[in-house]
Short mmCIF file of C-alpha atoms and ligand atoms in Angstrom, two decimals:
data_model
loop_
_atom_site.label_atom_id
_atom_site.label_comp_id
_atom_site.label_asym_id
_atom_site.label_seq_id
_atom_site.Cartn_x
_atom_site.Cartn_y
_atom_site.Cartn_z
CA MET A 1 -72.51 8.24 -60.17
CA LYS A 2 -71.46 4.59 -59.78
CA VAL A 3 -70.61 2.71 -62.86
CA LEU A 4 -70.58 -1.44 -63.27
CA CYS A 5 -68.61 -2.39 -66.43
CA VAL A 6 -69.12 -5.99 -67.88
CA VAL A 7 -66.36 -7.80 -70.49
CA GLY A 8 -66.49 -11.28 -70.90
CA ALA A 9 -64.65 -12.11 -74.39
CA ARG A 10 -61.37 -10.81 -76.13
CA PRO A 11 -62.89 -8.16 -78.38
CA ASN A 12 -64.83 -6.75 -75.41
CA PHE A 13 -61.35 -5.89 -73.48
CA MET A 14 -60.18 -2.85 -75.77
CA LYS A 15 -63.74 -1.39 -75.96
CA ILE A 16 -63.81 -0.92 -72.46
CA ALA A 17 -60.46 -0.24 -71.56
CA PRO A 18 -60.63 3.49 -72.60
CA ILE A 19 -63.87 3.72 -70.84
CA ILE A 20 -62.15 2.78 -67.30
CA ASP A 21 -59.24 5.20 -68.30
CA GLU A 22 -62.01 8.00 -68.24
CA LEU A 23 -63.91 6.87 -65.21
CA LYS A 24 -60.40 6.60 -63.17
CA GLN A 25 -59.33 10.20 -64.56
CA ARG A 26 -62.85 11.74 -63.63
CA GLY A 27 -62.66 10.00 -60.03
CA ILE A 28 -66.12 8.20 -60.80
CA ASP A 29 -66.60 4.85 -58.92
CA TYR A 30 -66.69 1.82 -60.68
CA VAL A 31 -66.63 -2.08 -60.50
CA LEU A 32 -65.06 -4.19 -63.17
CA VAL A 33 -66.71 -7.18 -63.71
CA HIS A 34 -65.37 -10.45 -66.09
CA THR A 35 -68.02 -13.04 -66.67
CA GLY A 36 -65.13 -15.49 -67.27
CA GLN A 37 -66.37 -16.38 -70.96
CA HIS A 38 -62.76 -16.51 -72.31
CA TYR A 39 -60.60 -17.64 -69.76
CA ASP A 40 -57.24 -18.56 -71.22
CA GLU A 41 -54.69 -16.52 -70.46
CA LYS A 42 -53.90 -15.66 -73.92
CA MET A 43 -57.72 -14.74 -74.77
CA SER A 44 -58.16 -12.88 -71.53
CA GLN A 45 -55.41 -12.38 -69.05
CA PHE A 46 -52.60 -11.19 -71.41
CA PHE A 47 -55.11 -8.29 -72.87
CA PHE A 48 -55.82 -6.70 -69.46
CA VAL A 49 -51.70 -6.47 -69.14
CA ASP A 50 -51.33 -4.86 -72.74
CA LEU A 51 -53.98 -2.75 -71.99
CA GLY A 52 -53.10 -1.54 -68.74
CA MET A 53 -56.32 -2.51 -67.35
CA PRO A 54 -57.13 -3.09 -63.78
CA LYS A 55 -57.90 -6.68 -62.48
CA PRO A 56 -61.69 -7.09 -62.54
CA HIS A 57 -63.02 -7.06 -58.86
CA VAL A 58 -65.26 -9.74 -59.64
CA ASP A 59 -64.85 -12.94 -62.09
CA LEU A 60 -67.98 -14.87 -62.86
CA GLU A 61 -66.07 -17.89 -64.24
CA VAL A 62 -68.73 -19.14 -66.34
CA GLY A 63 -66.49 -20.63 -68.91
CA SER A 64 -67.54 -22.30 -72.28
CA GLY A 65 -70.67 -24.28 -72.94
CA SER A 66 -73.71 -23.94 -75.38
CA HIS A 67 -75.05 -20.57 -76.16
CA ALA A 68 -78.08 -21.35 -73.60
CA ARG A 69 -75.85 -22.65 -70.75
CA GLN A 70 -73.15 -19.75 -70.92
CA THR A 71 -75.97 -16.82 -71.56
CA GLY A 72 -77.92 -18.58 -68.54
CA GLU A 73 -74.75 -18.71 -66.30
CA VAL A 74 -73.90 -15.34 -66.62
CA LEU A 75 -77.39 -14.07 -66.03
CA MET A 76 -77.59 -16.19 -62.64
CA ARG A 77 -74.33 -15.26 -61.68
CA ILE A 78 -74.49 -11.54 -62.21
CA GLU A 79 -77.66 -10.96 -60.70
CA PRO A 80 -76.44 -11.02 -57.23
CA VAL A 81 -73.39 -8.93 -57.92
CA LEU A 82 -75.77 -5.96 -59.26
CA GLU A 83 -77.80 -6.53 -56.41
CA ARG A 84 -75.26 -5.86 -54.01
CA GLU A 85 -73.06 -3.21 -55.82
CA ARG A 86 -76.28 -1.56 -57.00
CA PRO A 87 -74.93 0.89 -59.61
CA ASP A 88 -76.20 3.73 -61.35
CA VAL A 89 -75.96 2.32 -64.67
CA VAL A 90 -74.26 -0.88 -66.09
CA ILE A 91 -72.28 -0.72 -69.37
CA VAL A 92 -72.05 -3.46 -72.04
CA VAL A 93 -70.00 -3.37 -74.95
CA GLY A 94 -70.09 -5.61 -78.47
CA ASP A 95 -71.94 -8.55 -79.16
CA VAL A 96 -70.90 -11.47 -77.17
CA ASN A 97 -73.11 -13.75 -75.23
CA SER A 98 -71.78 -12.06 -72.02
CA THR A 99 -72.97 -8.82 -73.43
CA LEU A 100 -76.97 -10.01 -73.64
CA ALA A 101 -76.95 -11.60 -70.37
CA ALA A 102 -75.82 -8.74 -68.20
CA THR A 103 -77.95 -6.46 -70.23
CA LEU A 104 -80.94 -8.69 -69.21
CA ALA A 105 -80.26 -9.03 -65.97
CA ALA A 106 -79.60 -5.25 -65.06
CA ALA A 107 -83.00 -4.51 -67.29
CA LYS A 108 -84.84 -6.72 -65.22
CA LEU A 109 -83.50 -5.33 -62.11
CA GLY A 110 -84.33 -1.64 -63.42
CA ILE A 111 -80.84 -0.55 -63.55
CA PRO A 112 -80.31 1.57 -66.55
CA VAL A 113 -77.77 -0.25 -69.23
CA ALA A 114 -75.53 1.74 -71.88
CA HIS A 115 -74.89 -0.29 -74.93
CA VAL A 116 -71.31 0.39 -76.60
CA GLU A 117 -71.22 -0.29 -80.35
CA ALA A 118 -74.94 -0.30 -80.68
CA GLY A 119 -76.94 -0.55 -83.64
CA LEU A 120 -74.68 -2.71 -85.93
CA ARG A 121 -76.44 -5.36 -87.98
CA SER A 122 -75.31 -7.96 -90.59
CA PHE A 123 -79.08 -8.80 -90.97
CA ASP A 124 -77.90 -12.45 -90.58
CA ARG A 125 -79.74 -14.29 -87.70
CA ALA A 126 -77.78 -17.15 -88.19
CA MET A 127 -75.19 -15.37 -86.45
CA PRO A 128 -75.33 -15.80 -82.73
CA GLU A 129 -73.95 -12.16 -82.35
CA GLU A 130 -76.76 -10.68 -84.30
CA ILE A 131 -79.49 -11.91 -81.99
CA ASN A 132 -77.21 -10.76 -79.09
CA ARG A 133 -77.28 -7.27 -80.93
CA LEU A 134 -80.89 -7.14 -81.54
CA MET A 135 -81.88 -7.81 -77.92
CA THR A 136 -79.26 -5.89 -76.05
CA ASP A 137 -80.37 -2.91 -78.20
CA SER A 138 -83.87 -3.58 -77.44
CA VAL A 139 -83.72 -3.06 -73.88
CA ALA A 140 -80.62 -0.83 -73.20
CA ASP A 141 -81.36 2.74 -72.26
CA PHE A 142 -78.13 4.60 -73.72
CA LEU A 143 -77.34 3.31 -77.17
CA PHE A 144 -73.73 4.64 -78.17
CA THR A 145 -72.85 3.68 -82.06
CA THR A 146 -69.83 3.89 -83.96
CA GLU A 147 -71.30 4.87 -87.13
CA GLU A 148 -74.13 6.84 -88.55
CA LEU A 149 -76.16 3.77 -90.49
CA ALA A 150 -76.03 2.06 -86.95
CA SER A 151 -77.77 4.84 -85.34
CA GLU A 152 -80.40 4.64 -88.61
CA HIS A 153 -81.26 0.98 -87.82
CA LEU A 154 -81.73 1.91 -84.07
CA ARG A 155 -84.33 4.66 -85.43
CA ARG A 156 -86.17 2.35 -87.72
CA GLU A 157 -86.34 -0.36 -85.26
CA GLY A 158 -88.40 2.24 -83.08
CA ILE A 159 -85.84 3.17 -80.67
CA ALA A 160 -86.26 6.83 -79.43
CA ASP A 161 -83.94 9.09 -80.56
CA GLU A 162 -83.28 10.60 -77.34
CA LYS A 163 -81.32 7.11 -76.50
CA ILE A 164 -79.27 7.25 -79.48
CA PHE A 165 -75.76 8.99 -79.20
CA PHE A 166 -73.29 8.66 -82.05
CA VAL A 167 -69.88 8.94 -80.42
CA GLY A 168 -67.36 7.08 -82.59
CA ASN A 169 -65.69 3.99 -81.57
CA THR A 170 -63.73 3.31 -78.31
CA MET A 171 -61.91 0.09 -80.04
CA ILE A 172 -60.19 3.00 -82.20
CA ASP A 173 -59.33 4.91 -79.01
CA SER A 174 -57.62 1.81 -77.81
CA LEU A 175 -55.54 1.40 -81.06
CA MET A 176 -54.81 5.27 -81.25
CA LYS A 177 -53.51 5.18 -77.57
CA HIS A 178 -51.42 2.13 -78.16
CA VAL A 179 -50.34 2.27 -81.80
CA GLN A 180 -46.61 3.61 -80.89
CA ARG A 181 -46.19 1.28 -78.01
CA ALA A 182 -46.93 -1.54 -80.33
CA ASP A 183 -44.07 -0.40 -82.63
CA GLU A 184 -41.85 -1.37 -80.30
CA SER A 185 -42.98 -5.16 -80.27
CA SER A 186 -40.32 -7.61 -81.50
CA ILE A 187 -42.97 -9.92 -82.85
CA LEU A 188 -41.97 -9.52 -86.65
CA GLN A 189 -38.50 -10.54 -85.82
CA GLN A 190 -39.74 -13.18 -83.32
CA LEU A 191 -41.98 -14.83 -86.28
CA GLY A 192 -39.31 -14.17 -88.78
CA VAL A 193 -41.07 -12.03 -91.50
CA GLU A 194 -40.43 -8.42 -92.46
CA ALA A 195 -42.88 -5.35 -92.84
CA ARG A 196 -44.95 -5.27 -95.92
CA ASN A 197 -43.74 -8.88 -96.88
CA TYR A 198 -46.40 -11.15 -95.10
CA GLY A 199 -50.01 -11.77 -94.65
CA VAL A 200 -52.22 -12.25 -91.33
CA VAL A 201 -55.01 -14.41 -90.94
CA THR A 202 -57.63 -15.09 -88.53
CA LEU A 203 -60.44 -17.28 -88.36
CA HIS A 204 -63.12 -18.31 -85.99
CA ARG A 205 -66.78 -17.62 -87.11
CA PRO A 206 -68.85 -21.05 -86.84
CA SER A 207 -70.37 -20.74 -90.18
CA ASN A 208 -66.67 -20.76 -91.40
CA VAL A 209 -64.71 -23.08 -89.15
CA ASP A 210 -67.84 -25.81 -87.91
CA GLU A 211 -68.69 -26.91 -91.68
CA PRO A 212 -65.62 -29.42 -92.74
CA GLU A 213 -66.33 -28.18 -96.19
CA SER A 214 -66.14 -24.35 -95.74
CA LEU A 215 -63.30 -24.87 -93.37
CA ARG A 216 -61.51 -26.93 -95.96
CA GLY A 217 -62.21 -24.48 -99.07
CA ILE A 218 -61.10 -21.62 -97.24
CA LEU A 219 -57.87 -23.22 -95.96
CA GLU A 220 -57.28 -24.59 -99.69
CA ALA A 221 -57.26 -20.85 -100.62
CA LEU A 222 -55.09 -19.53 -97.88
CA SER A 223 -52.52 -22.37 -98.38
CA THR A 224 -52.72 -21.38 -102.04
CA ILE A 225 -51.91 -17.58 -101.12
CA ALA A 226 -49.19 -18.82 -98.51
CA ARG A 227 -47.14 -20.31 -101.57
CA ASP A 228 -46.18 -16.75 -102.34
CA LEU A 229 -46.68 -14.74 -99.36
CA PRO A 230 -45.99 -16.18 -95.89
CA LEU A 231 -49.31 -16.20 -93.64
CA VAL A 232 -49.16 -15.56 -90.02
CA PHE A 233 -51.99 -17.27 -88.44
CA PRO A 234 -52.84 -16.86 -84.82
CA ILE A 235 -55.13 -19.80 -84.13
CA HIS A 236 -58.18 -19.05 -82.14
CA PRO A 237 -58.96 -22.29 -80.00
CA ARG A 238 -62.22 -23.13 -81.72
CA THR A 239 -60.62 -23.17 -84.80
CA ARG A 240 -57.57 -25.20 -83.52
CA LYS A 241 -59.67 -27.49 -82.38
CA ARG A 242 -61.98 -28.02 -85.94
CA ILE A 243 -58.91 -28.03 -87.72
CA SER A 244 -57.58 -31.42 -86.19
CA GLU A 245 -61.27 -33.10 -85.63
CA PHE A 246 -61.77 -32.52 -89.78
CA GLY A 247 -58.35 -33.85 -90.25
CA LEU A 248 -57.32 -30.66 -92.35
CA ASP A 249 -53.66 -30.00 -90.91
CA ALA A 250 -51.88 -30.99 -93.95
CA LEU A 251 -53.50 -27.78 -95.26
CA LEU A 252 -51.10 -25.61 -93.07
CA SER A 253 -47.99 -27.40 -93.56
CA GLN A 254 -46.52 -24.89 -95.94
CA GLY A 255 -46.15 -21.09 -95.93
CA PHE A 256 -48.03 -20.44 -92.92
CA ILE A 257 -46.57 -19.30 -89.81
CA LEU A 258 -48.92 -20.55 -86.89
CA SER A 259 -49.20 -19.32 -83.27
CA GLU A 260 -51.03 -19.03 -80.30
CA PRO A 261 -53.41 -16.38 -80.09
CA LEU A 262 -51.31 -13.14 -79.60
CA GLY A 263 -51.49 -10.20 -77.21
CA TYR A 264 -53.00 -6.97 -78.04
CA LEU A 265 -49.46 -5.13 -78.72
CA ASP A 266 -48.01 -7.68 -80.88
CA PHE A 267 -51.28 -8.29 -82.77
CA LEU A 268 -51.68 -4.49 -83.51
CA LYS A 269 -48.21 -4.39 -84.54
CA LEU A 270 -48.75 -7.65 -86.90
CA ASN A 271 -51.65 -5.88 -88.49
CA LYS A 272 -49.89 -2.58 -88.88
CA ASP A 273 -47.21 -3.64 -90.96
CA ALA A 274 -49.13 -6.43 -92.90
CA ARG A 275 -49.66 -6.28 -96.74
CA ILE A 276 -52.88 -7.65 -96.47
CA VAL A 277 -55.37 -9.23 -93.91
CA LEU A 278 -57.61 -12.29 -94.15
CA THR A 279 -60.31 -12.30 -91.64
CA ASP A 280 -63.78 -13.11 -90.43
CA SER A 281 -63.55 -11.01 -87.20
CA GLY A 282 -65.74 -7.83 -86.92
CA GLY A 283 -63.22 -5.73 -84.72
CA ILE A 284 -60.06 -6.25 -87.31
CA GLN A 285 -62.12 -4.79 -90.06
CA GLU A 286 -62.10 -1.75 -88.44
CA GLU A 287 -58.76 -1.54 -87.08
CA THR A 288 -57.47 -2.22 -90.48
CA THR A 289 -59.24 0.83 -91.82
CA VAL A 290 -57.61 2.64 -89.55
CA LEU A 291 -54.39 1.29 -89.98
CA GLY A 292 -54.77 1.85 -94.18
CA VAL A 293 -53.88 -2.05 -94.61
CA PRO A 294 -56.18 -3.92 -97.27
CA CYS A 295 -58.70 -6.44 -95.44
CA ILE A 296 -60.22 -9.09 -97.21
CA THR A 297 -63.20 -10.24 -94.86
CA LEU A 298 -64.08 -13.93 -95.30
CA ARG A 299 -67.78 -13.51 -94.88
CA HIS A 300 -70.86 -12.49 -97.09
CA ASN A 301 -71.88 -9.88 -94.78
CA THR A 302 -70.68 -7.44 -92.52
CA GLU A 303 -72.48 -5.24 -89.35
CA ARG A 304 -69.52 -2.47 -89.84
CA PRO A 305 -70.55 -1.46 -93.68
CA ILE A 306 -68.33 2.02 -92.81
CA THR A 307 -65.24 -0.22 -93.23
CA VAL A 308 -66.10 -1.07 -97.06
CA THR A 309 -67.63 2.38 -98.11
CA ALA A 310 -64.71 4.39 -96.42
CA GLY A 311 -62.08 1.85 -95.48
CA THR A 312 -60.07 -0.75 -97.00
CA ASN A 313 -62.38 -3.70 -96.43
CA GLN A 314 -64.12 -5.81 -98.83
CA LEU A 315 -66.29 -8.59 -98.38
CA VAL A 316 -65.60 -11.93 -100.43
CA GLY A 317 -67.47 -14.63 -98.63
CA SER A 318 -66.13 -18.02 -98.09
CA ASP A 319 -65.55 -19.17 -101.66
CA LYS A 320 -62.27 -20.65 -102.40
CA HIS A 321 -61.97 -18.61 -105.85
CA GLN A 322 -63.41 -15.48 -104.82
CA ILE A 323 -60.82 -15.30 -102.02
CA LEU A 324 -57.89 -16.16 -104.28
CA ALA A 325 -59.35 -13.62 -106.83
CA ALA A 326 -59.64 -11.02 -104.19
CA ALA A 327 -56.10 -11.59 -102.86
CA ALA A 328 -54.19 -11.59 -106.25
CA LYS A 329 -56.05 -8.34 -106.90
CA VAL A 330 -54.77 -6.69 -103.95
CA LEU A 331 -51.26 -8.17 -104.18
CA GLY A 332 -51.03 -7.46 -107.32
CA GLY A 333 -51.54 -3.39 -106.70
CA GLN A 334 -50.62 -0.30 -104.57
CA ALA A 335 -52.10 -0.66 -101.19
CA GLU A 336 -54.27 2.62 -101.06
CA LYS A 337 -54.94 4.29 -97.78
CA LYS A 338 -58.46 5.15 -97.55
CA GLN A 339 -60.62 7.42 -95.38
CA VAL A 340 -60.93 7.03 -91.44
CA PRO A 341 -64.64 7.27 -90.61
CA PRO A 342 -66.15 10.32 -88.82
CA LEU A 343 -65.52 10.50 -85.00
CA TRP A 344 -63.15 7.56 -84.92
CA ASP A 345 -60.74 10.05 -83.68
CA GLY A 346 -59.44 8.48 -80.20
CA LYS A 347 -62.15 10.56 -78.31
CA ALA A 348 -65.10 8.30 -78.16
CA ALA A 349 -64.85 7.24 -74.45
CA GLY A 350 -64.69 10.48 -73.55
CA ARG A 351 -68.01 11.53 -75.40
CA ILE A 352 -69.47 8.34 -73.36
CA VAL A 353 -68.91 9.04 -70.10
CA ASP A 354 -69.48 12.86 -70.61
CA ILE A 355 -73.13 11.79 -71.97
CA LEU A 356 -73.55 9.44 -68.98
CA GLN A 357 -72.37 11.98 -66.64
CA ARG A 358 -74.87 14.46 -67.71
CA MET A 359 -77.94 11.85 -67.94
CA VAL A 360 -77.67 9.37 -65.00
C1 UD1 B 401 -66.93 -15.32 -79.00
C2 UD1 B 401 -67.87 -14.43 -79.31
C3 UD1 B 401 -67.46 -13.63 -80.73
C4 UD1 B 401 -66.13 -13.16 -80.85
C5 UD1 B 401 -65.06 -14.56 -80.32
C6 UD1 B 401 -63.57 -13.60 -80.37
C7 UD1 B 401 -70.33 -14.95 -78.87
C8 UD1 B 401 -71.73 -15.59 -79.41
N1 UD1 B 401 -69.24 -15.04 -79.68
O1 UD1 B 401 -66.89 -16.81 -79.83
O2 UD1 B 401 -68.78 -12.78 -81.19
O3 UD1 B 401 -65.85 -12.61 -81.96
O4 UD1 B 401 -65.66 -14.74 -78.99
O5 UD1 B 401 -62.99 -14.67 -79.78
O6 UD1 B 401 -70.01 -14.35 -77.60
N2 UD1 B 401 -62.22 -21.44 -75.74
C9 UD1 B 401 -61.18 -22.06 -75.32
N3 UD1 B 401 -60.48 -20.86 -74.34
C10 UD1 B 401 -61.05 -19.48 -74.05
C11 UD1 B 401 -62.30 -19.59 -74.87
C12 UD1 B 401 -62.82 -20.40 -75.66
O7 UD1 B 401 -60.46 -23.04 -75.32
O8 UD1 B 401 -60.58 -18.92 -73.31
C13 UD1 B 401 -62.89 -22.53 -76.73
C14 UD1 B 401 -64.36 -23.40 -75.99
O9 UD1 B 401 -63.66 -24.46 -76.41
C15 UD1 B 401 -65.17 -22.68 -76.56
C16 UD1 B 401 -64.86 -22.35 -77.97
O10 UD1 B 401 -63.62 -21.90 -77.66
O11 UD1 B 401 -66.36 -23.51 -76.69
C17 UD1 B 401 -65.89 -21.21 -78.45
O12 UD1 B 401 -65.82 -19.93 -77.25
P1 UD1 B 401 -67.09 -19.31 -77.20
O13 UD1 B 401 -66.64 -18.30 -76.06
O14 UD1 B 401 -68.08 -20.11 -77.03
O15 UD1 B 401 -67.31 -18.66 -78.44
P2 UD1 B 401 -65.85 -17.74 -79.55
O16 UD1 B 401 -65.90 -18.64 -80.56
O17 UD1 B 401 -64.52 -17.49 -78.81
#
């Protein structure tokens, strides 16, 4: 079996790393393609180092652009690579533009596609990722899901049961593999914070950061929280641009510890020891659930509902007052360690490769 793995953006790397480990351990021939959707060192290369990933064999260097352009560039540039390599299966992960583009290119060449993290649905088609998920799942041949409700969504969309495999969460495989090493990070000292005495903020969703009024409301709420609890805020490039474009820098002048995007191990350590995490990311909802850290999600919906029903996550949206009320509740109470979802046990990648070896 020859496998071609595709990654493009930051949240892809920790999902593919454990799969590559498995392929290597079993001596399976593989090619790693990076689309170049994320290209800053801090958004990409540093993650390869932290996760112990091999350098990609191919970099398509697509860079930034509109959705159509970015998706189109990946489609065009990956086709000759697929034709040259002729893999038996292409593995794509997550829901970014690169995931969809690689899937389309492979499907049209008749190469089977395996989608890792299939079936997640926010039911919000204003989210570019929701379109990517729906399209990717509709043509993929192997759909590997992280929670049972995701398998259920796929069945309801008419996808044959034989294609759906509930295997667990490869992002959590990475977390479990690296959490001890992350503990050695000196990021808390570097930032001048103490364990359980700071919060972490991440923000990058277009719906939150591209609208001046919603970004202002969120930053106002955060700056109020930051009066009592230092907030570490590693700023995503998109968000950094918007904050200065909209003239909102002053809202971050007190109580925040601002940083560039952090590496995988530093960020894992930071999350693990935080008192509260406020985020609009998808993956961080899952990581905080496993780490037992309260997470306030600055969105109205989540494609990862198990983090709410079993884990430490609550959906709050982007309204200033709601954010403040939810944070006050968390900060006033004891952090409760809730359940780790089924099969989030560090062994998902092994199950995926078992299935592919049996069926491809
Ligand atoms: C993408 C994913 C999103 C994921 C996020 C994690 C899609 C549709 N969205 O969103 O699901 O949660 O990655 O970060 O694929 N930029 C840089 N350097 C980089 C990358 C981006 O400066 O290395 C800037 C560019 O100005 C770019 C903007 O950030 O236009 C947005 O990047 P893009 O890849 O389009 O989307 P993200 O917001 O990162």
